[in-house]
């Protein structure tokens, strides 16, 4: 079903939403979601539901990259197909978790910003920079933190699931990093395509999360996992500095030492 554009979003940055059946209520901005405090007993359920749909967005993006760029080299198309298969498994896993713990598909609203943002990026290098190298790298930090939390809570089954997902996400970021580096060496114009896409993606992301939602207080950059995912030490260092600065700004805003 096509999504209408929310007044807070610039239509230049957001394409049509993906198809969702009648079970789903689709929202366009973070503030319209069900955002529960972490100590709410329903928090985890809502997280599994939201994540199930996010994984579906990543699956849809990986698959679209194959159909939208039929002339891309075989190697990258192979990796995108493999990624699509992994993401389909992630969707299933979150659905199983949700249902095993008493939840149901459609119980909470969902957002499809990852898909909609990618629709407006017209180069494969730009899409991989935004989806794999940014959204999934942020997801890698989140899942690395979630592993520690699940272990701490004695939820070993959940921790194992997150570890499997972490291993997959490292591969998805790494193949994109490898391919992007190769493309940058081949044609200097690719630097421009990539930076334009990153700027567009960042502005679009800010519009979706305008009133909060970036969980910057909780955890920093998963340095080891990012190195494993093919980021250079210098790039990881920049990510750490940016993350620390973001969290410092939030602490300042909230008046926390
Ligand atoms: Fe995934
Ligand atoms: Fe992934």
PDB file of C-alpha atoms and ligand atoms in Angstrom:
ATOM      1  CA  UNK A   1       0.000   0.000   0.000  1.00  0.00           C
ATOM      2  CA  UNK A   2       1.408   3.417  -0.895  1.00  0.00           C
ATOM      3  CA  UNK A   3       2.240   5.692   2.003  1.00  0.00           C
ATOM      4  CA  UNK A   4       1.236   9.322   2.005  1.00  0.00           C
ATOM      5  CA  UNK A   5       3.873  11.844   2.906  1.00  0.00           C
ATOM      6  CA  UNK A   6       3.871  13.142   6.463  1.00  0.00           C
ATOM      7  CA  UNK A   7       4.101  16.967   6.782  1.00  0.00           C
ATOM      8  CA  UNK A   8       7.360  16.621   8.776  1.00  0.00           C
ATOM      9  CA  UNK A   9       9.031  14.778   5.896  1.00  0.00           C
ATOM     10  CA  UNK A  10      10.548  16.314   2.777  1.00  0.00           C
ATOM     11  CA  UNK A  11       9.062  14.433  -0.219  1.00  0.00           C
ATOM     12  CA  UNK A  12      12.408  14.807  -1.999  1.00  0.00           C
ATOM     13  CA  UNK A  13      13.892  12.334   0.500  1.00  0.00           C
ATOM     14  CA  UNK A  14      11.112   9.736   0.759  1.00  0.00           C
ATOM     15  CA  UNK A  15       9.776   7.422  -1.923  1.00  0.00           C
ATOM     16  CA  UNK A  16       6.706   5.197  -1.803  1.00  0.00           C
ATOM     17  CA  UNK A  17       6.459   2.801   1.126  1.00  0.00           C
ATOM     18  CA  UNK A  18       6.631  -0.974   0.709  1.00  0.00           C
ATOM     19  CA  UNK A  19       3.490  -3.141   0.489  1.00  0.00           C
ATOM     20  CA  UNK A  20       2.073  -4.190   3.849  1.00  0.00           C
ATOM     21  CA  UNK A  21      -1.136  -6.158   4.354  1.00  0.00           C
ATOM     22  CA  UNK A  22      -4.135  -5.062   6.412  1.00  0.00           C
ATOM     23  CA  UNK A  23      -2.683  -6.375   9.663  1.00  0.00           C
ATOM     24  CA  UNK A  24      -0.192  -3.504   9.733  1.00  0.00           C
ATOM     25  CA  UNK A  25      -0.629   0.091  10.861  1.00  0.00           C
ATOM     26  CA  UNK A  26       2.093   2.132   9.189  1.00  0.00           C
ATOM     27  CA  UNK A  27       3.448   5.336  10.751  1.00  0.00           C
ATOM     28  CA  UNK A  28       5.928   7.699   9.145  1.00  0.00           C
ATOM     29  CA  UNK A  29       7.696   9.388  12.045  1.00  0.00           C
ATOM     30  CA  UNK A  30       9.145   8.066  15.292  1.00  0.00           C
ATOM     31  CA  UNK A  31       6.964  10.203  17.520  1.00  0.00           C
ATOM     32  CA  UNK A  32       3.804   8.479  16.160  1.00  0.00           C
ATOM     33  CA  UNK A  33       5.072   5.019  17.127  1.00  0.00           C
ATOM     34  CA  UNK A  34       4.320   3.242  20.416  1.00  0.00           C
ATOM     35  CA  UNK A  35       7.471   4.312  22.288  1.00  0.00           C
ATOM     36  CA  UNK A  36       7.403   2.560  25.650  1.00  0.00           C
ATOM     37  CA  UNK A  37       9.867   3.171  28.474  1.00  0.00           C
ATOM     38  CA  UNK A  38      12.379   0.335  28.778  1.00  0.00           C
ATOM     39  CA  UNK A  39      11.056  -0.776  32.137  1.00  0.00           C
ATOM     40  CA  UNK A  40       7.588  -1.319  30.661  1.00  0.00           C
ATOM     41  CA  UNK A  41       6.722  -5.044  30.597  1.00  0.00           C
ATOM     42  CA  UNK A  42       5.629  -4.656  26.953  1.00  0.00           C
ATOM     43  CA  UNK A  43       8.863  -2.949  25.867  1.00  0.00           C
ATOM     44  CA  UNK A  44      10.579  -6.073  24.561  1.00  0.00           C
ATOM     45  CA  UNK A  45       7.478  -7.203  22.691  1.00  0.00           C
ATOM     46  CA  UNK A  46       7.187  -3.858  20.946  1.00  0.00           C
ATOM     47  CA  UNK A  47      10.910  -3.985  20.124  1.00  0.00           C
ATOM     48  CA  UNK A  48      10.613  -7.465  18.538  1.00  0.00           C
ATOM     49  CA  UNK A  49       7.644  -6.276  16.495  1.00  0.00           C
ATOM     50  CA  UNK A  50       9.375  -3.104  15.313  1.00  0.00           C
ATOM     51  CA  UNK A  51      12.586  -4.978  14.563  1.00  0.00           C
ATOM     52  CA  UNK A  52      10.717  -7.668  12.606  1.00  0.00           C
ATOM     53  CA  UNK A  53       9.474  -4.955  10.259  1.00  0.00           C
ATOM     54  CA  UNK A  54      12.865  -3.185  10.099  1.00  0.00           C
ATOM     55  CA  UNK A  55      14.474  -6.468   9.025  1.00  0.00           C
ATOM     56  CA  UNK A  56      11.782  -6.723   6.355  1.00  0.00           C
ATOM     57  CA  UNK A  57      12.756  -3.246   5.112  1.00  0.00           C
ATOM     58  CA  UNK A  58      16.379  -4.354   4.836  1.00  0.00           C
ATOM     59  CA  UNK A  59      15.292  -7.492   2.964  1.00  0.00           C
ATOM     60  CA  UNK A  60      13.208  -5.356   0.586  1.00  0.00           C
ATOM     61  CA  UNK A  61      16.128  -2.976   0.049  1.00  0.00           C
ATOM     62  CA  UNK A  62      18.646  -5.749  -0.653  1.00  0.00           C
ATOM     63  CA  UNK A  63      16.213  -7.367  -3.103  1.00  0.00           C
ATOM     64  CA  UNK A  64      15.447  -4.014  -4.803  1.00  0.00           C
ATOM     65  CA  UNK A  65      19.160  -3.393  -5.246  1.00  0.00           C
ATOM     66  CA  UNK A  66      19.335  -6.579  -7.310  1.00  0.00           C
ATOM     67  CA  UNK A  67      16.402  -5.632  -9.541  1.00  0.00           C
ATOM     68  CA  UNK A  68      17.165  -1.891  -9.764  1.00  0.00           C
ATOM     69  CA  UNK A  69      20.832  -2.363 -10.744  1.00  0.00           C
ATOM     70  CA  UNK A  70      20.805  -5.298 -13.170  1.00  0.00           C
ATOM     71  CA  UNK A  71      24.166  -4.256 -14.651  1.00  0.00           C
ATOM     72  CA  UNK A  72      26.055  -4.333 -11.353  1.00  0.00           C
ATOM     73  CA  UNK A  73      28.827  -6.913 -11.216  1.00  0.00           C
ATOM     74  CA  UNK A  74      28.031 -10.490 -10.343  1.00  0.00           C
ATOM     75  CA  UNK A  75      29.957 -10.409  -7.084  1.00  0.00           C
ATOM     76  CA  UNK A  76      27.861  -7.642  -5.518  1.00  0.00           C
ATOM     77  CA  UNK A  77      24.609  -9.150  -6.802  1.00  0.00           C
ATOM     78  CA  UNK A  78      25.578 -12.457  -5.242  1.00  0.00           C
ATOM     79  CA  UNK A  79      26.178 -10.748  -1.885  1.00  0.00           C
ATOM     80  CA  UNK A  80      22.896  -8.841  -2.111  1.00  0.00           C
ATOM     81  CA  UNK A  81      21.030 -12.097  -2.745  1.00  0.00           C
ATOM     82  CA  UNK A  82      22.755 -13.668   0.213  1.00  0.00           C
ATOM     83  CA  UNK A  83      21.895 -10.648   2.333  1.00  0.00           C
ATOM     84  CA  UNK A  84      18.227 -10.855   1.266  1.00  0.00           C
ATOM     85  CA  UNK A  85      18.140 -14.504   2.386  1.00  0.00           C
ATOM     86  CA  UNK A  86      19.738 -13.607   5.742  1.00  0.00           C
ATOM     87  CA  UNK A  87      17.317 -10.733   6.327  1.00  0.00           C
ATOM     88  CA  UNK A  88      14.355 -13.013   5.535  1.00  0.00           C
ATOM     89  CA  UNK A  89      15.649 -15.326   8.262  1.00  0.00           C
ATOM     90  CA  UNK A  90      15.923 -12.349  10.647  1.00  0.00           C
ATOM     91  CA  UNK A  91      12.297 -11.388   9.944  1.00  0.00           C
ATOM     92  CA  UNK A  92      11.215 -14.938  10.753  1.00  0.00           C
ATOM     93  CA  UNK A  93      13.303 -15.039  13.918  1.00  0.00           C
ATOM     94  CA  UNK A  94      11.790 -11.838  15.304  1.00  0.00           C
ATOM     95  CA  UNK A  95       8.317 -13.063  14.417  1.00  0.00           C
ATOM     96  CA  UNK A  96       8.959 -16.341  16.233  1.00  0.00           C
ATOM     97  CA  UNK A  97      10.273 -14.484  19.277  1.00  0.00           C
ATOM     98  CA  UNK A  98       7.269 -12.180  19.257  1.00  0.00           C
ATOM     99  CA  UNK A  99       4.752 -14.988  18.971  1.00  0.00           C
ATOM    100  CA  UNK A 100       6.532 -17.305  21.430  1.00  0.00           C
ATOM    101  CA  UNK A 101       6.265 -14.539  24.025  1.00  0.00           C
ATOM    102  CA  UNK A 102       2.553 -13.961  23.399  1.00  0.00           C
ATOM    103  CA  UNK A 103       2.675 -11.147  20.826  1.00  0.00           C
ATOM    104  CA  UNK A 104       1.035 -10.967  17.401  1.00  0.00           C
ATOM    105  CA  UNK A 105       1.885  -9.473  14.013  1.00  0.00           C
ATOM    106  CA  UNK A 106       0.169  -6.103  13.702  1.00  0.00           C
ATOM    107  CA  UNK A 107      -0.017  -5.536  17.442  1.00  0.00           C
ATOM    108  CA  UNK A 108       1.927  -2.270  17.200  1.00  0.00           C
ATOM    109  CA  UNK A 109       2.469   0.279  14.435  1.00  0.00           C
ATOM    110  CA  UNK A 110       5.523  -0.010  12.194  1.00  0.00           C
ATOM    111  CA  UNK A 111       7.721   2.442  10.234  1.00  0.00           C
ATOM    112  CA  UNK A 112       9.235   1.902   6.804  1.00  0.00           C
ATOM    113  CA  UNK A 113      11.681   4.803   6.697  1.00  0.00           C
ATOM    114  CA  UNK A 114      14.660   2.652   5.666  1.00  0.00           C
ATOM    115  CA  UNK A 115      12.840   1.504   2.548  1.00  0.00           C
ATOM    116  CA  UNK A 116      11.413   4.915   1.712  1.00  0.00           C
ATOM    117  CA  UNK A 117      14.768   6.685   2.106  1.00  0.00           C
ATOM    118  CA  UNK A 118      16.505   4.167  -0.170  1.00  0.00           C
ATOM    119  CA  UNK A 119      13.878   4.676  -2.902  1.00  0.00           C
ATOM    120  CA  UNK A 120      15.221   8.194  -3.387  1.00  0.00           C
ATOM    121  CA  UNK A 121      18.867   7.180  -3.698  1.00  0.00           C
ATOM    122  CA  UNK A 122      19.628   6.423  -7.303  1.00  0.00           C
ATOM    123  CA  UNK A 123      23.126   4.880  -7.153  1.00  0.00           C
ATOM    124  CA  UNK A 124      24.071   1.486  -5.770  1.00  0.00           C
ATOM    125  CA  UNK A 125      27.105   2.938  -4.008  1.00  0.00           C
ATOM    126  CA  UNK A 126      24.836   5.512  -2.348  1.00  0.00           C
ATOM    127  CA  UNK A 127      22.340   2.873  -1.252  1.00  0.00           C
ATOM    128  CA  UNK A 128      25.027   0.617   0.208  1.00  0.00           C
ATOM    129  CA  UNK A 129      26.628   3.594   1.964  1.00  0.00           C
ATOM    130  CA  UNK A 130      23.325   4.521   3.611  1.00  0.00           C
ATOM    131  CA  UNK A 131      21.777   1.076   4.190  1.00  0.00           C
ATOM    132  CA  UNK A 132      24.682  -1.263   4.905  1.00  0.00           C
ATOM    133  CA  UNK A 133      27.387   1.107   6.000  1.00  0.00           C
ATOM    134  CA  UNK A 134      25.210   3.441   8.117  1.00  0.00           C
ATOM    135  CA  UNK A 135      21.860   1.889   9.133  1.00  0.00           C
ATOM    136  CA  UNK A 136      23.277  -1.600   9.555  1.00  0.00           C
ATOM    137  CA  UNK A 137      26.440  -0.343  11.261  1.00  0.00           C
ATOM    138  CA  UNK A 138      24.205   1.474  13.765  1.00  0.00           C
ATOM    139  CA  UNK A 139      22.239  -1.773  14.071  1.00  0.00           C
ATOM    140  CA  UNK A 140      25.486  -3.621  14.761  1.00  0.00           C
ATOM    141  CA  UNK A 141      26.227  -1.297  17.707  1.00  0.00           C
ATOM    142  CA  UNK A 142      22.668  -1.933  18.962  1.00  0.00           C
ATOM    143  CA  UNK A 143      22.784  -5.705  18.629  1.00  0.00           C
ATOM    144  CA  UNK A 144      26.225  -5.863  20.289  1.00  0.00           C
ATOM    145  CA  UNK A 145      24.792  -3.984  23.252  1.00  0.00           C
ATOM    146  CA  UNK A 146      21.663  -6.181  23.220  1.00  0.00           C
ATOM    147  CA  UNK A 147      23.818  -9.333  23.517  1.00  0.00           C
ATOM    148  CA  UNK A 148      25.374  -7.978  26.728  1.00  0.00           C
ATOM    149  CA  UNK A 149      21.958  -7.000  28.082  1.00  0.00           C
ATOM    150  CA  UNK A 150      20.361 -10.376  27.317  1.00  0.00           C
ATOM    151  CA  UNK A 151      23.293 -12.216  28.954  1.00  0.00           C
ATOM    152  CA  UNK A 152      23.010  -9.942  31.978  1.00  0.00           C
ATOM    153  CA  UNK A 153      19.270 -10.731  32.220  1.00  0.00           C
ATOM    154  CA  UNK A 154      19.964 -14.484  31.963  1.00  0.00           C
ATOM    155  CA  UNK A 155      18.038 -14.663  28.652  1.00  0.00           C
ATOM    156  CA  UNK A 156      20.553 -16.972  26.947  1.00  0.00           C
ATOM    157  CA  UNK A 157      18.218 -17.964  24.124  1.00  0.00           C
ATOM    158  CA  UNK A 158      17.791 -14.329  23.142  1.00  0.00           C
ATOM    159  CA  UNK A 159      21.542 -13.666  23.499  1.00  0.00           C
ATOM    160  CA  UNK A 160      22.290 -16.560  21.125  1.00  0.00           C
ATOM    161  CA  UNK A 161      19.783 -15.244  18.609  1.00  0.00           C
ATOM    162  CA  UNK A 162      21.405 -11.798  18.738  1.00  0.00           C
ATOM    163  CA  UNK A 163      24.873 -13.358  18.310  1.00  0.00           C
ATOM    164  CA  UNK A 164      23.753 -15.141  15.146  1.00  0.00           C
ATOM    165  CA  UNK A 165      22.290 -11.912  13.849  1.00  0.00           C
ATOM    166  CA  UNK A 166      25.460 -10.003  14.768  1.00  0.00           C
ATOM    167  CA  UNK A 167      27.557 -12.429  12.692  1.00  0.00           C
ATOM    168  CA  UNK A 168      25.254 -11.892   9.688  1.00  0.00           C
ATOM    169  CA  UNK A 169      25.264  -8.102  10.038  1.00  0.00           C
ATOM    170  CA  UNK A 170      29.078  -8.026  10.173  1.00  0.00           C
ATOM    171  CA  UNK A 171      29.105  -9.778   6.787  1.00  0.00           C
ATOM    172  CA  UNK A 172      26.506  -7.404   5.303  1.00  0.00           C
ATOM    173  CA  UNK A 173      28.514  -4.366   6.330  1.00  0.00           C
ATOM    174  CA  UNK A 174      31.797  -5.923   5.250  1.00  0.00           C
ATOM    175  CA  UNK A 175      30.755  -6.827   1.712  1.00  0.00           C
ATOM    176  CA  UNK A 176      29.424  -3.277   1.284  1.00  0.00           C
ATOM    177  CA  UNK A 177      32.607  -1.764   2.706  1.00  0.00           C
ATOM    178  CA  UNK A 178      34.767  -3.908   0.402  1.00  0.00           C
ATOM    179  CA  UNK A 179      32.719  -3.092  -2.682  1.00  0.00           C
ATOM    180  CA  UNK A 180      32.498   0.629  -1.861  1.00  0.00           C
ATOM    181  CA  UNK A 181      36.280   0.876  -1.432  1.00  0.00           C
ATOM    182  CA  UNK A 182      36.787  -0.865  -4.759  1.00  0.00           C
ATOM    183  CA  UNK A 183      34.369   1.512  -6.502  1.00  0.00           C
ATOM    184  CA  UNK A 184      35.970   4.600  -4.975  1.00  0.00           C
ATOM    185  CA  UNK A 185      39.314   3.470  -6.395  1.00  0.00           C
ATOM    186  CA  UNK A 186      37.783   2.926  -9.850  1.00  0.00           C
ATOM    187  CA  UNK A 187      36.088   6.270 -10.402  1.00  0.00           C
ATOM    188  CA  UNK A 188      36.483   9.450  -8.338  1.00  0.00           C
ATOM    189  CA  UNK A 189      32.890  10.466  -9.168  1.00  0.00           C
ATOM    190  CA  UNK A 190      31.778   7.681  -6.853  1.00  0.00           C
ATOM    191  CA  UNK A 191      32.980   9.799  -3.924  1.00  0.00           C
ATOM    192  CA  UNK A 192      30.414  12.415  -4.906  1.00  0.00           C
ATOM    193  CA  UNK A 193      27.619   9.846  -5.374  1.00  0.00           C
ATOM    194  CA  UNK A 194      28.362   8.425  -1.961  1.00  0.00           C
ATOM    195  CA  UNK A 195      28.616  11.708  -0.095  1.00  0.00           C
ATOM    196  CA  UNK A 196      25.438  13.039  -1.714  1.00  0.00           C
ATOM    197  CA  UNK A 197      23.560   9.907  -0.642  1.00  0.00           C
ATOM    198  CA  UNK A 198      24.961  10.076   2.889  1.00  0.00           C
ATOM    199  CA  UNK A 199      23.911  13.714   3.290  1.00  0.00           C
ATOM    200  CA  UNK A 200      20.439  12.935   1.959  1.00  0.00           C
ATOM    201  CA  UNK A 201      20.128   9.867   4.189  1.00  0.00           C
ATOM    202  CA  UNK A 202      21.223  11.794   7.280  1.00  0.00           C
ATOM    203  CA  UNK A 203      18.753  14.624   6.663  1.00  0.00           C
ATOM    204  CA  UNK A 204      15.907  12.183   6.017  1.00  0.00           C
ATOM    205  CA  UNK A 205      16.776  10.221   9.164  1.00  0.00           C
ATOM    206  CA  UNK A 206      16.727  13.424  11.230  1.00  0.00           C
ATOM    207  CA  UNK A 207      13.235  14.221   9.965  1.00  0.00           C
ATOM    208  CA  UNK A 208      11.903  10.779  10.934  1.00  0.00           C
ATOM    209  CA  UNK A 209      13.456  10.925  14.413  1.00  0.00           C
ATOM    210  CA  UNK A 210      12.893  14.654  14.949  1.00  0.00           C
ATOM    211  CA  UNK A 211      11.483  14.324  18.447  1.00  0.00           C
ATOM    212  CA  UNK A 212      13.806  11.706  19.893  1.00  0.00           C
ATOM    213  CA  UNK A 213      14.260   8.033  19.331  1.00  0.00           C
ATOM    214  CA  UNK A 214      17.965   7.783  18.662  1.00  0.00           C
ATOM    215  CA  UNK A 215      18.990   5.799  21.654  1.00  0.00           C
ATOM    216  CA  UNK A 216      22.227   7.707  22.072  1.00  0.00           C
ATOM    217  CA  UNK A 217      22.349   7.597  25.846  1.00  0.00           C
ATOM    218  CA  UNK A 218      22.583   3.851  26.131  1.00  0.00           C
ATOM    219  CA  UNK A 219      25.548   2.554  24.229  1.00  0.00           C
ATOM    220  CA  UNK A 220      28.463   3.624  22.102  1.00  0.00           C
ATOM    221  CA  UNK A 221      30.145   2.213  19.034  1.00  0.00           C
ATOM    222  CA  UNK A 222      30.908  -1.530  18.929  1.00  0.00           C
ATOM    223  CA  UNK A 223      34.541  -0.978  17.941  1.00  0.00           C
ATOM    224  CA  UNK A 224      35.644  -4.596  17.554  1.00  0.00           C
ATOM    225  CA  UNK A 225      32.567  -5.588  15.564  1.00  0.00           C
ATOM    226  CA  UNK A 226      32.974  -2.550  13.283  1.00  0.00           C
ATOM    227  CA  UNK A 227      36.629  -3.401  12.628  1.00  0.00           C
ATOM    228  CA  UNK A 228      35.554  -6.937  11.798  1.00  0.00           C
ATOM    229  CA  UNK A 229      32.950  -5.460   9.431  1.00  0.00           C
ATOM    230  CA  UNK A 230      35.668  -3.825   7.347  1.00  0.00           C
ATOM    231  CA  UNK A 231      35.791  -0.281   8.697  1.00  0.00           C
ATOM    232  CA  UNK A 232      39.318   1.159   8.964  1.00  0.00           C
ATOM    233  CA  UNK A 233      40.599   1.987  12.473  1.00  0.00           C
ATOM    234  CA  UNK A 234      40.418   5.695  11.533  1.00  0.00           C
ATOM    235  CA  UNK A 235      36.764   5.363  10.501  1.00  0.00           C
ATOM    236  CA  UNK A 236      35.919   3.572  13.740  1.00  0.00           C
ATOM    237  CA  UNK A 237      37.697   6.314  15.678  1.00  0.00           C
ATOM    238  CA  UNK A 238      35.584   8.977  13.924  1.00  0.00           C
ATOM    239  CA  UNK A 239      32.408   6.988  14.677  1.00  0.00           C
ATOM    240  CA  UNK A 240      33.408   6.763  18.353  1.00  0.00           C
ATOM    241  CA  UNK A 241      34.067  10.510  18.530  1.00  0.00           C
ATOM    242  CA  UNK A 242      30.727  11.297  16.869  1.00  0.00           C
ATOM    243  CA  UNK A 243      28.881   8.911  19.166  1.00  0.00           C
ATOM    244  CA  UNK A 244      30.571  10.356  22.283  1.00  0.00           C
ATOM    245  CA  UNK A 245      29.767  13.888  21.136  1.00  0.00           C
ATOM    246  CA  UNK A 246      26.117  12.985  20.475  1.00  0.00           C
ATOM    247  CA  UNK A 247      25.770  11.430  23.895  1.00  0.00           C
ATOM    248  CA  UNK A 248      27.480  14.399  25.544  1.00  0.00           C
ATOM    249  CA  UNK A 249      24.981  16.734  23.847  1.00  0.00           C
ATOM    250  CA  UNK A 250      22.062  14.630  25.113  1.00  0.00           C
ATOM    251  CA  UNK A 251      23.511  14.548  28.637  1.00  0.00           C
ATOM    252  CA  UNK A 252      23.897  18.322  28.510  1.00  0.00           C
ATOM    253  CA  UNK A 253      20.341  18.762  27.266  1.00  0.00           C
ATOM    254  CA  UNK A 254      19.025  16.528  30.043  1.00  0.00           C
ATOM    255  CA  UNK A 255      21.263  18.151  32.658  1.00  0.00           C
ATOM    256  CA  UNK A 256      23.107  14.893  33.503  1.00  0.00           C
ATOM    257  CA  UNK A 257      26.812  14.970  34.536  1.00  0.00           C
TER     258      UNK A 257
HETATM  259 FE1  LIG B   1      19.230  -8.131   9.594  1.00  0.00          FE
HETATM  260 FE1  LIG B   2      21.787  -7.040   7.618  1.00  0.00          FE
END
